[in-house]
Amino acid sequence: MNNKNILSINNLSAGYYVNGQYINVLKDINLNIKEGESFAIVGQSGSGKSTLALAIMGLLSIDNGKIINGQIKFNDEDLISKVKHIRGKDISIVLQDPHSYLNPVIKVGQQVREALEIYNINLTSKEINEKIKDTFIKVKLDEVERIYNSYPHQLSGGQKQRILIAMAIINNPKILIADEPTSGLDLSVQKQILELFVELRNQLNLTLVIITHNILIAKKFSDTTAVLLNGEVVENGNSEKLFFNPQHNYTKLLCKHIKKIEN
Ligand SMILES: Nc1ncnc2c1ncn2[C@@H]1O[C@H](COP(=O)(O)OP(=O)(O)OP(=O)(O)O)[C@@H](O)[C@H]1O
Ligand SMILES: [Mg+2]
């Protein structure tokens, strides 16, 4: 990690239009994410975590959402206006629900190939195959041939998640956002997937943004944590410190609950 901000979010407010009426969700968010760090965004269901991820990715409008105020900067440049040109390349996301994201009638290998080809029209088919194979190995999918030729329903939840991670990293992103990447997976697979994210971050010099409702995951897998409550960042800082010495009442509550489970 160095001290340069790769992503800065300033005074960000965003929400959704429901039946033509605007409902605000994110309230004046300010965050700085340093290049190379693992940054966790923690909060309960409905706190606005996915909304924030979609805002960064420029995908809010798909859900009738809108940024109504503020700035997002990627390496000091305005991201909001240019994200559509770099989405899936410099900045990519593994979405919360793999089932709704993978196309059920296209072999997963083909879907990974399409993710690569969007930004690499000049690669030969040999180069494409090598890159795909290399990416499958990076995300620890063995049996490359079989998995390449499988449809989503023929894979386990963990394998599908690895396919989504492969699609997200194949264009060598600088920032990888993982929105609840392990919900729906059993505990041991959850751990493997989170460890994979951290390993990829080290291997590929990524900046990792982990979105989770679990403060223990934040403590274990991130350097810095921001706690989101009702669309506001209530606390933000070093993950260990935040866990052992929470300042805000809500963070205290989250930590107390976890410590009870741990003991
Ligand atoms: N498309 C939408 N239209 C209207 N409201 C929405 C939409 N998507 C989300 N919301 C509302 O925005 C708020 C934040 O939702 P968001 O999905 O960002 O929460 P989250 O923290 O990701 O929750 P979870 O942990 O359940 O994924 C919620 O109150 C939700 O009902
Ligand atoms: Mg969410």
CSV table of C-alpha atoms and ligand atoms in Angstrom, one decimal:
chain,number,residue,atom,x,y,z
A,1,MET,CA,0.0,0.0,0.0
A,2,ASN,CA,1.2,3.5,-0.7
A,3,ASN,CA,-0.2,6.9,0.3
A,4,LYS,CA,-1.7,7.8,-3.0
A,5,ASN,CA,-5.5,7.9,-3.2
A,6,ILE,CA,-6.6,5.8,-6.1
A,7,LEU,CA,-10.3,6.5,-5.4
A,8,SER,CA,-11.7,9.6,-3.7
A,9,ILE,CA,-15.4,10.0,-3.0
A,10,ASN,CA,-16.4,13.5,-2.1
A,11,ASN,CA,-19.8,14.7,-0.8
A,12,LEU,CA,-21.5,11.9,-2.7
A,13,SER,CA,-25.3,11.8,-2.5
A,14,ALA,CA,-27.3,9.3,-4.5
A,15,GLY,CA,-30.6,7.6,-4.6
A,16,TYR,CA,-33.4,6.1,-6.7
A,17,TYR,CA,-36.5,7.3,-8.5
A,18,VAL,CA,-39.5,5.3,-7.5
A,19,ASN,CA,-42.7,6.1,-9.4
A,20,GLY,CA,-41.1,9.3,-10.5
A,21,GLN,CA,-40.2,10.4,-7.0
A,22,TYR,CA,-36.6,10.7,-5.9
A,23,ILE,CA,-35.7,8.8,-2.7
A,24,ASN,CA,-32.2,9.6,-1.3
A,25,VAL,CA,-30.0,6.7,-0.1
A,26,LEU,CA,-26.4,7.8,0.1
A,27,LYS,CA,-25.9,10.9,2.3
A,28,ASP,CA,-22.8,13.0,1.7
A,29,ILE,CA,-20.3,10.2,1.6
A,30,ASN,CA,-16.6,11.0,1.9
A,31,LEU,CA,-14.0,8.3,1.5
A,32,ASN,CA,-10.4,8.0,0.3
A,33,ILE,CA,-9.2,4.6,-0.8
A,34,LYS,CA,-5.4,4.2,-1.1
A,35,GLU,CA,-3.7,2.5,-4.0
A,36,GLY,CA,-3.0,-1.1,-3.2
A,37,GLU,CA,-5.0,-1.4,0.0
A,38,SER,CA,-7.8,-3.7,0.9
A,39,PHE,CA,-10.7,-1.5,1.9
A,40,ALA,CA,-13.9,-2.8,3.5
A,41,ILE,CA,-17.3,-1.2,3.4
A,42,VAL,CA,-19.4,-2.7,6.3
A,43,GLY,CA,-23.1,-2.2,7.0
A,44,GLN,CA,-26.3,-4.0,7.6
A,45,SER,CA,-28.8,-4.9,4.9
A,46,GLY,CA,-30.2,-1.8,3.3
A,47,SER,CA,-27.5,0.5,4.5
A,48,GLY,CA,-26.5,1.4,0.9
A,49,LYS,CA,-23.5,-0.7,0.3
A,50,SER,CA,-24.5,-1.9,-3.2
A,51,THR,CA,-25.8,1.5,-4.1
A,52,LEU,CA,-22.4,2.9,-3.3
A,53,ALA,CA,-20.7,0.2,-5.4
A,54,LEU,CA,-23.1,0.9,-8.3
A,55,ALA,CA,-22.5,4.6,-8.0
A,56,ILE,CA,-18.7,4.0,-8.3
A,57,MET,CA,-19.2,1.7,-11.3
A,58,GLY,CA,-21.6,4.1,-13.0
A,59,LEU,CA,-24.3,1.5,-13.0
A,60,LEU,CA,-26.9,3.2,-10.9
A,61,SER,CA,-29.0,4.4,-13.8
A,62,ILE,CA,-29.8,0.8,-14.7
A,63,ASP,CA,-31.9,0.6,-11.5
A,64,ASN,CA,-33.4,4.1,-11.9
A,65,GLY,CA,-30.7,5.4,-9.6
A,66,LYS,CA,-28.9,8.7,-9.8
A,67,ILE,CA,-26.0,10.6,-8.3
A,68,ILE,CA,-27.4,13.9,-7.3
A,69,ASN,CA,-24.4,15.5,-5.8
A,70,GLY,CA,-20.6,15.0,-5.3
A,71,GLN,CA,-17.6,13.7,-7.0
A,72,ILE,CA,-15.8,10.4,-7.5
A,73,LYS,CA,-12.2,10.6,-8.6
A,74,PHE,CA,-10.1,7.8,-9.9
A,75,ASN,CA,-6.4,8.7,-9.8
A,76,ASP,CA,-7.4,12.4,-9.5
A,77,GLU,CA,-9.6,12.3,-12.6
A,78,ASP,CA,-13.3,12.6,-12.7
A,79,LEU,CA,-14.7,9.1,-12.7
A,80,ILE,CA,-18.4,9.7,-13.1
A,81,SER,CA,-18.0,11.0,-16.7
A,82,LYS,CA,-15.5,8.4,-17.8
A,83,VAL,CA,-16.4,5.2,-16.0
A,84,LYS,CA,-18.3,3.7,-18.9
A,85,HIS,CA,-15.1,3.7,-20.9
A,86,ILE,CA,-13.0,1.9,-18.3
A,87,ARG,CA,-15.6,-0.3,-16.6
A,88,GLY,CA,-14.4,-3.9,-16.7
A,89,LYS,CA,-11.0,-2.7,-17.5
A,90,ASP,CA,-9.4,-0.4,-14.9
A,91,ILE,CA,-12.2,-0.8,-12.4
A,92,SER,CA,-14.3,-3.9,-12.1
A,93,ILE,CA,-16.8,-5.5,-9.9
A,94,VAL,CA,-17.9,-8.9,-8.7
A,95,LEU,CA,-21.6,-8.5,-8.1
A,96,GLN,CA,-23.6,-9.7,-5.2
A,97,ASP,CA,-25.7,-12.3,-7.0
A,98,PRO,CA,-23.8,-14.5,-9.5
A,99,HIS,CA,-27.0,-16.3,-10.6
A,100,SER,CA,-28.5,-13.1,-12.0
A,101,TYR,CA,-25.2,-12.1,-13.7
A,102,LEU,CA,-24.1,-15.2,-15.5
A,103,ASN,CA,-26.0,-16.0,-18.6
A,104,PRO,CA,-27.6,-19.5,-18.1
A,105,VAL,CA,-27.5,-20.5,-21.8
A,106,ILE,CA,-23.9,-19.6,-22.6
A,107,LYS,CA,-21.0,-21.7,-21.6
A,108,VAL,CA,-19.0,-19.9,-18.9
A,109,GLY,CA,-15.8,-20.1,-20.8
A,110,GLN,CA,-17.4,-18.1,-23.6
A,111,GLN,CA,-18.6,-15.5,-21.1
A,112,VAL,CA,-15.1,-15.1,-19.8
A,113,ARG,CA,-13.8,-14.8,-23.4
A,114,GLU,CA,-16.4,-12.1,-24.1
A,115,ALA,CA,-15.2,-10.1,-21.0
A,116,LEU,CA,-11.7,-10.2,-22.4
A,117,GLU,CA,-12.6,-9.4,-26.0
A,118,ILE,CA,-14.5,-6.2,-25.2
A,119,TYR,CA,-11.2,-4.5,-24.5
A,120,ASN,CA,-8.8,-6.6,-26.6
A,121,ILE,CA,-10.0,-6.8,-30.2
A,122,ASN,CA,-6.5,-7.3,-31.5
A,123,LEU,CA,-5.5,-10.5,-29.7
A,124,THR,CA,-5.0,-13.7,-31.7
A,125,SER,CA,-7.1,-16.6,-30.7
A,126,LYS,CA,-4.0,-18.3,-29.4
A,127,GLU,CA,-3.3,-15.3,-27.1
A,128,ILE,CA,-6.9,-15.3,-26.0
A,129,ASN,CA,-6.9,-19.0,-25.1
A,130,GLU,CA,-3.6,-18.5,-23.2
A,131,LYS,CA,-5.0,-15.5,-21.3
A,132,ILE,CA,-8.2,-17.4,-20.3
A,133,LYS,CA,-6.2,-20.4,-19.2
A,134,ASP,CA,-3.9,-18.2,-17.2
A,135,THR,CA,-6.8,-16.5,-15.6
A,136,PHE,CA,-8.5,-19.8,-14.7
A,137,ILE,CA,-5.4,-20.8,-12.9
A,138,LYS,CA,-5.2,-17.5,-11.1
A,139,VAL,CA,-8.6,-18.0,-9.7
A,140,LYS,CA,-7.8,-21.6,-8.9
A,141,LEU,CA,-10.3,-23.3,-11.3
A,142,ASP,CA,-8.8,-26.6,-12.1
A,143,GLU,CA,-10.0,-28.8,-15.0
A,144,VAL,CA,-9.8,-25.8,-17.3
A,145,GLU,CA,-11.3,-27.6,-20.3
A,146,ARG,CA,-14.3,-29.0,-18.5
A,147,ILE,CA,-15.1,-25.8,-16.7
A,148,TYR,CA,-14.6,-23.7,-19.8
A,149,ASN,CA,-17.2,-25.9,-21.6
A,150,SER,CA,-19.8,-25.9,-18.7
A,151,TYR,CA,-23.0,-24.0,-18.4
A,152,PRO,CA,-23.5,-22.1,-15.1
A,153,HIS,CA,-25.9,-24.7,-13.7
A,154,GLN,CA,-23.3,-27.4,-14.1
A,155,LEU,CA,-20.9,-25.6,-11.7
A,156,SER,CA,-20.9,-25.3,-7.9
A,157,GLY,CA,-21.6,-21.9,-6.2
A,158,GLY,CA,-17.9,-21.5,-5.5
A,159,GLN,CA,-16.9,-22.3,-9.0
A,160,LYS,CA,-19.4,-19.8,-10.4
A,161,GLN,CA,-18.1,-17.2,-8.1
A,162,ARG,CA,-14.5,-18.0,-9.4
A,163,ILE,CA,-15.8,-17.5,-13.0
A,164,LEU,CA,-17.1,-14.1,-12.0
A,165,ILE,CA,-13.8,-13.2,-10.4
A,166,ALA,CA,-12.0,-14.4,-13.6
A,167,MET,CA,-14.2,-12.1,-15.7
A,168,ALA,CA,-13.5,-9.3,-13.3
A,169,ILE,CA,-9.7,-9.6,-13.4
A,170,ILE,CA,-9.1,-10.7,-16.9
A,171,ASN,CA,-8.4,-7.2,-18.1
A,172,ASN,CA,-6.0,-6.5,-15.3
A,173,PRO,CA,-8.0,-4.0,-13.3
A,174,LYS,CA,-6.5,-1.5,-10.9
A,175,ILE,CA,-9.5,-1.6,-8.6
A,176,LEU,CA,-11.6,-4.7,-7.9
A,177,ILE,CA,-14.9,-4.3,-6.0
A,178,ALA,CA,-16.4,-7.4,-4.4
A,179,ASP,CA,-20.0,-6.8,-3.3
A,180,GLU,CA,-20.8,-9.5,-0.7
A,181,PRO,CA,-18.9,-12.0,-2.8
A,182,THR,CA,-19.6,-14.9,-0.6
A,183,SER,CA,-23.2,-14.6,0.3
A,184,GLY,CA,-25.0,-17.9,-0.3
A,185,LEU,CA,-21.8,-19.9,-0.1
A,186,ASP,CA,-21.0,-22.2,2.8
A,187,LEU,CA,-18.5,-21.1,5.4
A,188,SER,CA,-15.4,-23.0,4.1
A,189,VAL,CA,-16.0,-21.8,0.6
A,190,GLN,CA,-16.6,-18.3,1.8
A,191,LYS,CA,-13.2,-18.3,3.4
A,192,GLN,CA,-11.5,-19.7,0.3
A,193,ILE,CA,-13.0,-17.0,-1.9
A,194,LEU,CA,-12.0,-14.2,0.5
A,195,GLU,CA,-8.5,-15.6,0.7
A,196,LEU,CA,-8.4,-15.7,-3.1
A,197,PHE,CA,-9.3,-12.0,-3.3
A,198,VAL,CA,-6.5,-11.1,-0.9
A,199,GLU,CA,-4.1,-13.3,-2.8
A,200,LEU,CA,-5.1,-11.7,-6.1
A,201,ARG,CA,-4.7,-8.3,-4.6
A,202,ASN,CA,-1.1,-9.1,-3.7
A,203,GLN,CA,-0.3,-10.9,-7.0
A,204,LEU,CA,-1.9,-8.3,-9.3
A,205,ASN,CA,-1.2,-5.2,-7.2
A,206,LEU,CA,-4.9,-4.5,-7.0
A,207,THR,CA,-6.8,-2.1,-4.8
A,208,LEU,CA,-9.5,-4.3,-3.3
A,209,VAL,CA,-12.9,-3.0,-2.1
A,210,ILE,CA,-14.7,-5.7,0.0
A,211,ILE,CA,-18.3,-5.0,0.7
A,212,THR,CA,-19.8,-7.0,3.5
A,213,HIS,CA,-22.3,-7.0,6.4
A,214,ASN,CA,-19.8,-8.9,8.5
A,215,ILE,CA,-17.4,-6.8,10.5
A,216,LEU,CA,-15.3,-9.8,11.3
A,217,ILE,CA,-14.6,-10.3,7.5
A,218,ALA,CA,-13.6,-6.6,7.4
A,219,LYS,CA,-11.2,-7.0,10.3
A,220,LYS,CA,-9.6,-10.1,8.8
A,221,PHE,CA,-9.4,-9.2,5.2
A,222,SER,CA,-9.0,-5.4,5.0
A,223,ASP,CA,-6.5,-2.7,6.0
A,224,THR,CA,-9.2,0.0,6.3
A,225,THR,CA,-12.9,-0.2,7.1
A,226,ALA,CA,-15.7,2.3,6.6
A,227,VAL,CA,-18.9,1.6,8.5
A,228,LEU,CA,-22.1,2.6,6.7
A,229,LEU,CA,-25.4,3.2,8.5
A,230,ASN,CA,-28.5,4.4,6.8
A,231,GLY,CA,-26.5,5.7,3.8
A,232,GLU,CA,-24.0,7.6,6.0
A,233,VAL,CA,-20.4,6.7,6.8
A,234,VAL,CA,-20.4,6.8,10.6
A,235,GLU,CA,-16.8,5.6,11.2
A,236,ASN,CA,-13.8,5.0,9.0
A,237,GLY,CA,-10.2,4.0,9.7
A,238,ASN,CA,-7.7,1.2,10.3
A,239,SER,CA,-9.6,-2.1,10.5
A,240,GLU,CA,-7.9,-3.6,13.5
A,241,LYS,CA,-8.2,-0.3,15.5
A,242,LEU,CA,-11.8,0.1,14.5
A,243,PHE,CA,-12.6,-3.4,15.7
A,244,PHE,CA,-10.8,-3.2,19.0
A,245,ASN,CA,-11.6,0.4,19.8
A,246,PRO,CA,-14.8,1.3,18.0
A,247,GLN,CA,-15.9,5.0,18.4
A,248,HIS,CA,-19.4,5.2,17.1
A,249,ASN,CA,-22.2,3.5,19.0
A,250,TYR,CA,-23.3,1.5,16.0
A,251,THR,CA,-19.8,0.1,15.4
A,252,LYS,CA,-19.6,-0.8,19.1
A,253,LEU,CA,-22.8,-2.7,18.7
A,254,LEU,CA,-21.5,-4.6,15.6
A,255,CYS,CA,-18.2,-5.5,17.4
A,256,LYS,CA,-19.9,-6.5,20.6
A,257,HIS,CA,-22.2,-8.9,18.8
A,258,ILE,CA,-19.2,-10.5,16.9
A,259,LYS,CA,-17.1,-10.8,20.1
A,260,LYS,CA,-20.0,-12.6,21.7
A,261,ILE,CA,-20.1,-15.1,18.8
A,262,GLU,CA,-16.3,-15.5,18.9
A,263,ASN,CA,-16.2,-16.4,22.6
B,1,LIG,N1,-33.7,0.0,-7.6
B,1,LIG,C1,-34.0,0.6,-6.4
B,1,LIG,N2,-35.1,1.4,-6.3
B,1,LIG,C2,-35.5,2.0,-5.2
B,1,LIG,N3,-34.8,1.8,-4.0
B,1,LIG,C3,-33.8,0.9,-4.0
B,1,LIG,C4,-33.3,0.3,-5.2
B,1,LIG,N4,-32.2,-0.4,-4.9
B,1,LIG,C5,-32.0,-0.3,-3.5
B,1,LIG,N5,-33.0,0.6,-3.0
B,1,LIG,C6,-33.0,1.0,-1.6
B,1,LIG,O1,-31.8,1.6,-1.3
B,1,LIG,C7,-31.4,1.3,0.1
B,1,LIG,C8,-30.0,0.7,0.0
B,1,LIG,O2,-30.0,-0.5,-0.7
B,1,LIG,P1,-28.7,-1.3,-1.0
B,1,LIG,O3,-29.0,-2.4,-2.0
B,1,LIG,O4,-27.7,-0.3,-1.5
B,1,LIG,O5,-28.3,-1.9,0.4
B,1,LIG,P2,-27.2,-2.9,0.8
B,1,LIG,O6,-26.4,-2.3,1.9
B,1,LIG,O7,-26.4,-3.3,-0.4
B,1,LIG,O8,-28.0,-4.1,1.4
B,1,LIG,P3,-27.8,-5.7,1.3
B,1,LIG,O9,-26.8,-6.0,2.4
B,1,LIG,O10,-29.1,-6.3,1.6
B,1,LIG,O11,-27.2,-6.1,0.0
B,1,LIG,C9,-32.5,0.3,0.6
B,1,LIG,O12,-33.4,1.0,1.4
B,1,LIG,C10,-33.2,-0.2,-0.7
B,1,LIG,O13,-34.5,-0.5,-0.4
B,2,MG,MG,-26.1,-5.1,-1.4
